[in-house]
Tab-separated table of C-alpha atoms and ligand atoms in Angstrom:
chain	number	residue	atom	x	y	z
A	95	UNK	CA	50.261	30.818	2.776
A	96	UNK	CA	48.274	29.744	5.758
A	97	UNK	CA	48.054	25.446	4.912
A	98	UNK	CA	44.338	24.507	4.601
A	99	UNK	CA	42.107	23.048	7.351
A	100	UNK	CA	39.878	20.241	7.124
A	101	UNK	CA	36.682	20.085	9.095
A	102	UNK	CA	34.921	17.273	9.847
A	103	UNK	CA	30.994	17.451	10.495
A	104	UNK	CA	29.164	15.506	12.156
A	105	UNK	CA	25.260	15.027	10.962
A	106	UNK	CA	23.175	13.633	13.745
A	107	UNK	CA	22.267	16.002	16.991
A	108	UNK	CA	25.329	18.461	15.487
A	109	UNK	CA	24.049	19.931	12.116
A	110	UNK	CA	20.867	18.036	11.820
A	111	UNK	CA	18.441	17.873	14.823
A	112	UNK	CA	16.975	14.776	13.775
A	113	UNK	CA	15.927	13.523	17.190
A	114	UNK	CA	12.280	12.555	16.976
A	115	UNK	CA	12.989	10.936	13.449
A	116	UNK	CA	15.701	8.551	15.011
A	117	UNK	CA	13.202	7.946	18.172
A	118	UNK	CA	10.136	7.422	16.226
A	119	UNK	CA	12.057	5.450	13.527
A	120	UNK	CA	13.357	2.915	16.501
A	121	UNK	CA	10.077	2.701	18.290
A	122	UNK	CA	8.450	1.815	14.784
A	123	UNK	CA	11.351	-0.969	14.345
A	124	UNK	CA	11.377	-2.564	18.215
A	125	UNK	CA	7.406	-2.359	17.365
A	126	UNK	CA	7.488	-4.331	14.568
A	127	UNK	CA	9.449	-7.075	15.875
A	128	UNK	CA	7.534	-7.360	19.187
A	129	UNK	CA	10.378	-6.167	21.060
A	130	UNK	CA	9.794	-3.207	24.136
A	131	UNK	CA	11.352	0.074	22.622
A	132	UNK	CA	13.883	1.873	24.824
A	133	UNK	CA	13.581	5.142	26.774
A	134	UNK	CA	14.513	7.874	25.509
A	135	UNK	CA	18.203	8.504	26.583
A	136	UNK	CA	19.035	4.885	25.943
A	137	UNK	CA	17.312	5.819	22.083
A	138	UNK	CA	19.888	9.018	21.859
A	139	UNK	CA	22.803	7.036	23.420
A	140	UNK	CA	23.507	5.521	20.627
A	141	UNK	CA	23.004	7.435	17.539
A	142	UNK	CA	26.458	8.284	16.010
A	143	UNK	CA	26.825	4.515	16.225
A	144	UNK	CA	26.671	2.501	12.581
A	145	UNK	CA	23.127	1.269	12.443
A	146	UNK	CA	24.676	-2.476	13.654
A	147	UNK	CA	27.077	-0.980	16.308
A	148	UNK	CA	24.172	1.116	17.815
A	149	UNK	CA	21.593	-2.324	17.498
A	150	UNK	CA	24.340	-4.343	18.983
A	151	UNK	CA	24.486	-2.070	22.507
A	152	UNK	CA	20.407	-1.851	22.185
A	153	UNK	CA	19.584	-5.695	22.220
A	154	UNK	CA	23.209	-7.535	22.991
A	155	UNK	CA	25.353	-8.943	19.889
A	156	UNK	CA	22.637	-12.342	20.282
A	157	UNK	CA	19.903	-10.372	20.033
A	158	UNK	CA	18.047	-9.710	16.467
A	159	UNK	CA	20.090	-7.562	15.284
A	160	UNK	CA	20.089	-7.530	11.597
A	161	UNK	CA	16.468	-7.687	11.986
A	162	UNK	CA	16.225	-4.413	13.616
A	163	UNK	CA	18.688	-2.214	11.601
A	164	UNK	CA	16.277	-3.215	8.374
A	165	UNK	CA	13.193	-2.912	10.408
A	166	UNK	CA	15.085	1.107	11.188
A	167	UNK	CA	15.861	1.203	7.907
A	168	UNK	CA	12.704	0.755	6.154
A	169	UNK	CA	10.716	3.166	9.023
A	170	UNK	CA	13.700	6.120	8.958
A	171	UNK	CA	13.228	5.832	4.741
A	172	UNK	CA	9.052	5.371	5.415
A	173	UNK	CA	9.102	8.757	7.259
A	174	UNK	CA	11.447	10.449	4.708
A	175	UNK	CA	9.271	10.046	2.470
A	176	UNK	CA	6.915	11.403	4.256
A	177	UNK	CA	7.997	14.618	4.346
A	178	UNK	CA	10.568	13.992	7.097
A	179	UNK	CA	9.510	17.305	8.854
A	180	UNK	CA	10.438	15.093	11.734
A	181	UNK	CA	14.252	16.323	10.914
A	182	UNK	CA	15.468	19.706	10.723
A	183	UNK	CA	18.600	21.781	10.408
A	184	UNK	CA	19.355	23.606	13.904
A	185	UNK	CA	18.878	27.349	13.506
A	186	UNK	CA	22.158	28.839	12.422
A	187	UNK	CA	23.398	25.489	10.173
A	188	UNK	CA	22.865	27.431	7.198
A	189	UNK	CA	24.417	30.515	7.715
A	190	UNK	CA	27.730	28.818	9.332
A	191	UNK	CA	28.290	26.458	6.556
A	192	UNK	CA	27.961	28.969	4.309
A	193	UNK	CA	30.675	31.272	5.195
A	194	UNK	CA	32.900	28.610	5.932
A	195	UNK	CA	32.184	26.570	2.188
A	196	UNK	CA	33.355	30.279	0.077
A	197	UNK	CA	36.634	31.372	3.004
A	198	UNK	CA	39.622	29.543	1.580
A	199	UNK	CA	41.472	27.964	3.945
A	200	UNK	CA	38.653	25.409	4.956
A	201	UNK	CA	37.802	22.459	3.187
A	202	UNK	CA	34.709	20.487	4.612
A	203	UNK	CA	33.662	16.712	5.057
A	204	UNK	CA	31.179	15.105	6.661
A	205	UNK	CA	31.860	11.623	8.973
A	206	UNK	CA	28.752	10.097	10.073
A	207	UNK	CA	27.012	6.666	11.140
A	208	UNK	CA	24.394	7.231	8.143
A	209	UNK	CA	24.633	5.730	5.535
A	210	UNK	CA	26.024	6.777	1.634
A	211	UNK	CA	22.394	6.754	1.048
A	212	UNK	CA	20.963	8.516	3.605
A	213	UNK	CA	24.108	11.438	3.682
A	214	UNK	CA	22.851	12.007	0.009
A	215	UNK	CA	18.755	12.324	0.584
A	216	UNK	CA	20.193	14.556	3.330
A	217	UNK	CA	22.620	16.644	1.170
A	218	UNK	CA	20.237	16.869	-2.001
A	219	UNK	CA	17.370	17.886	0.524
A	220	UNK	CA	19.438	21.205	1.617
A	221	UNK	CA	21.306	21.725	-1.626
A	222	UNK	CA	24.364	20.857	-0.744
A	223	UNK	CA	25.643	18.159	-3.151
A	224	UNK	CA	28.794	20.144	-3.520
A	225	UNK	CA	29.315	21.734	-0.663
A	226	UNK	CA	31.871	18.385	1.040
A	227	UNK	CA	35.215	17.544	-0.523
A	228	UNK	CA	34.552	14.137	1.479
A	229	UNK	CA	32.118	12.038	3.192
A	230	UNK	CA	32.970	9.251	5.026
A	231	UNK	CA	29.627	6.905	6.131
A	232	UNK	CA	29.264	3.241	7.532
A	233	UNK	CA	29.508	2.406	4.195
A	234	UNK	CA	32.997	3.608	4.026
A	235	UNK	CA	34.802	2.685	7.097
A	236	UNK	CA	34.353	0.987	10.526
A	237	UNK	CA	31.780	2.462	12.838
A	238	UNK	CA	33.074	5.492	15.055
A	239	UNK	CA	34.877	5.648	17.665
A	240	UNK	CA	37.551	3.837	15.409
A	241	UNK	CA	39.714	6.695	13.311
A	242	UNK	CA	39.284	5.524	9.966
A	243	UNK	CA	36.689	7.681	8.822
A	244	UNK	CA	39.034	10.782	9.630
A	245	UNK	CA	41.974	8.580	8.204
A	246	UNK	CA	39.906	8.094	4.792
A	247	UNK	CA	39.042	12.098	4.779
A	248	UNK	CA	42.655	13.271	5.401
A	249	UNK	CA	43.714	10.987	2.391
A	250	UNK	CA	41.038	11.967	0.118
A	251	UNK	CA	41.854	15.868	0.977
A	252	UNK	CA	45.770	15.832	1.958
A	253	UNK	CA	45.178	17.383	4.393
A	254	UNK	CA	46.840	16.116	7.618
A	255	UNK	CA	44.918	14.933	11.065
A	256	UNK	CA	47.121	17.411	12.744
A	257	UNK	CA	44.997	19.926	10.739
A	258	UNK	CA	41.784	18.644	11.034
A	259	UNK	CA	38.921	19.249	13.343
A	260	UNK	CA	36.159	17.075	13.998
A	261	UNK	CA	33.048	18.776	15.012
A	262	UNK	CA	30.191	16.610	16.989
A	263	UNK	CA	27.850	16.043	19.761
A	264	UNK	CA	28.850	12.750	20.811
A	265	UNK	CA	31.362	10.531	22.789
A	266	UNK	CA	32.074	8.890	19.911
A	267	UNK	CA	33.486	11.696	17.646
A	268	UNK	CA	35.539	12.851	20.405
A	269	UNK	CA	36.786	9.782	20.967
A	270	UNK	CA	37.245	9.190	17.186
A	271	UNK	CA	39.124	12.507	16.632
A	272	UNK	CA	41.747	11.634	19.545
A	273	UNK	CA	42.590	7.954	17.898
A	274	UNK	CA	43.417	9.587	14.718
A	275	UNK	CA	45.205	12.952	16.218
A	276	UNK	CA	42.681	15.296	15.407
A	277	UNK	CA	40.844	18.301	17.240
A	278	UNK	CA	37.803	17.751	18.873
A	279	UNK	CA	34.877	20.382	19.107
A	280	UNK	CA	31.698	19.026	21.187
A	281	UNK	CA	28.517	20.528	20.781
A	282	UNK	CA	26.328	21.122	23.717
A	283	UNK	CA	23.357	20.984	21.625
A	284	UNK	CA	23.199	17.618	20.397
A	285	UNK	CA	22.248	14.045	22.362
A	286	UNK	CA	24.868	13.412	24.669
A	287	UNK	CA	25.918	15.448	28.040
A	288	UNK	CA	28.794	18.083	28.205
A	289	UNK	CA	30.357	16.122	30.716
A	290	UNK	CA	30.179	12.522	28.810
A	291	UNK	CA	32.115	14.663	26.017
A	292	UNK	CA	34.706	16.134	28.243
A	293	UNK	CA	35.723	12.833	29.746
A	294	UNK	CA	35.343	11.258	26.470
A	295	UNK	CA	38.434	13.511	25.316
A	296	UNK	CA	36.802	16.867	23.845
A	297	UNK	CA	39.493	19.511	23.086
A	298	UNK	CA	36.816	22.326	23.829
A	299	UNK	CA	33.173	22.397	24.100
A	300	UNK	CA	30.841	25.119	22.231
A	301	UNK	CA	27.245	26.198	23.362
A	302	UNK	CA	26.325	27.418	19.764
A	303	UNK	CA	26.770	28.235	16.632
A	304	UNK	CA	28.828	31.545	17.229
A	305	UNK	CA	31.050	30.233	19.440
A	306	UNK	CA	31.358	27.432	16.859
A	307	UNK	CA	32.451	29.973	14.413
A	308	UNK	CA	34.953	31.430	16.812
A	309	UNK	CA	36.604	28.492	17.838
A	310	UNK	CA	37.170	27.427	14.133
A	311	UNK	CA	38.585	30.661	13.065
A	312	UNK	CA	41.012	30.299	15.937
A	313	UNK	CA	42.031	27.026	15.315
A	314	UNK	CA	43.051	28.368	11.559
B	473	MG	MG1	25.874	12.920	16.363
């Protein structure tokens, strides 16, 4: 019997391409505290950071920091309610998670910067409350890069890091996966550069959803 293999999602620029959300939610928060809002790449730098992590390398650990992440907080749930067609699943999400949820050696988790909460609104949104045997949030361990979200999903699953792949578009999950001896996958579709994941310790890169596919059925 093949032994099972656990992937690891990430939400932010790899399944969800919640870009002008997270860029409109920041400008709304560095707005309402008088501060100047940053450009664009610094905005996307940052998100797979927890909310603090990512305020912290925005403003400096002196700056206002708490005062920020609930200024975020409050905007990101504002334009949720909204509608949030601000955030959308990229085009072939659906299909992917789908095949892999019912073929029996996967499991699936989620490890993301979001919080409990917002993993939830975003789970309930696409009908997927049952679709992740774990998710590991800010709530639940230290922000990425450090391993212990992995380290939390391998003991909720028993499923070993040497058999679990963590899928994501930043420098962070790659550099996350490698501290707790897991595979990395990058995605060249979310906010950070190819390159930035290459040095940052990506196993192998994929350019879309197909070739995500492929690279998962040949790591087992
Ligand atoms: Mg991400």
């Amino acid at each position: 019997m093949a032994s099972r293999t656990l992937l690891l999602f990430d939400l932010d620029g790899t399944l969800l391409d919640s870009a002008e959300m997270i860029l409109e939610s920041q400008r709304l928060a560095f707005t309402a505290i008088g501060l100047p809002v940053p450009s664009r790449e610094r905005g996307l730098s940052i998100v797979g950071l927890s909310l603090r992590e990512a305020f912290v390398e925005l403003v400096g650990e002196h700056g206002p920091v708490e005062e920020l992440a609930e200024a975020y907080r409050q905007s990101f749930h504002g334009l949720r309610t909204q509608g949030g067609e601000l955030e959308q699943l990229f085009p072939g999400v659906k299909p992917l998670l789908a095949g892999l949820a019912t073929s029996e050696p996967h499991c699936l988790g989620i490890a993301t910067g979001k919080s409990q909460r917002g993993v939830r609104a975003v789970l309930e949104n696409y009908g997927w409350s049952n679709m992740f045997s774990t998710i590991q949030t800010s709530d639940d361990a230290p922000s990425k890069p450090h391993p212990g979200m992995i380290e939390n999903a391998c003991r909720d699953t028993g499923i070993t890091p040497s058999r679990t792949v963590m899928i994501g578009d930043s420098s962070f999950d790659m550099k996350m996966a490698k501290a707790a001896g897991a595979h990395a996958i990058g995605v060249s579709w979310g906010f950070q550069s190819v390159d930035l994941l290459r040095a940052s310790g990506a196993d192998e890169i994929v350019e879309d959803f197909e070739a995500l596919h492929s690279a998962i059925t040949r790591f087992g």
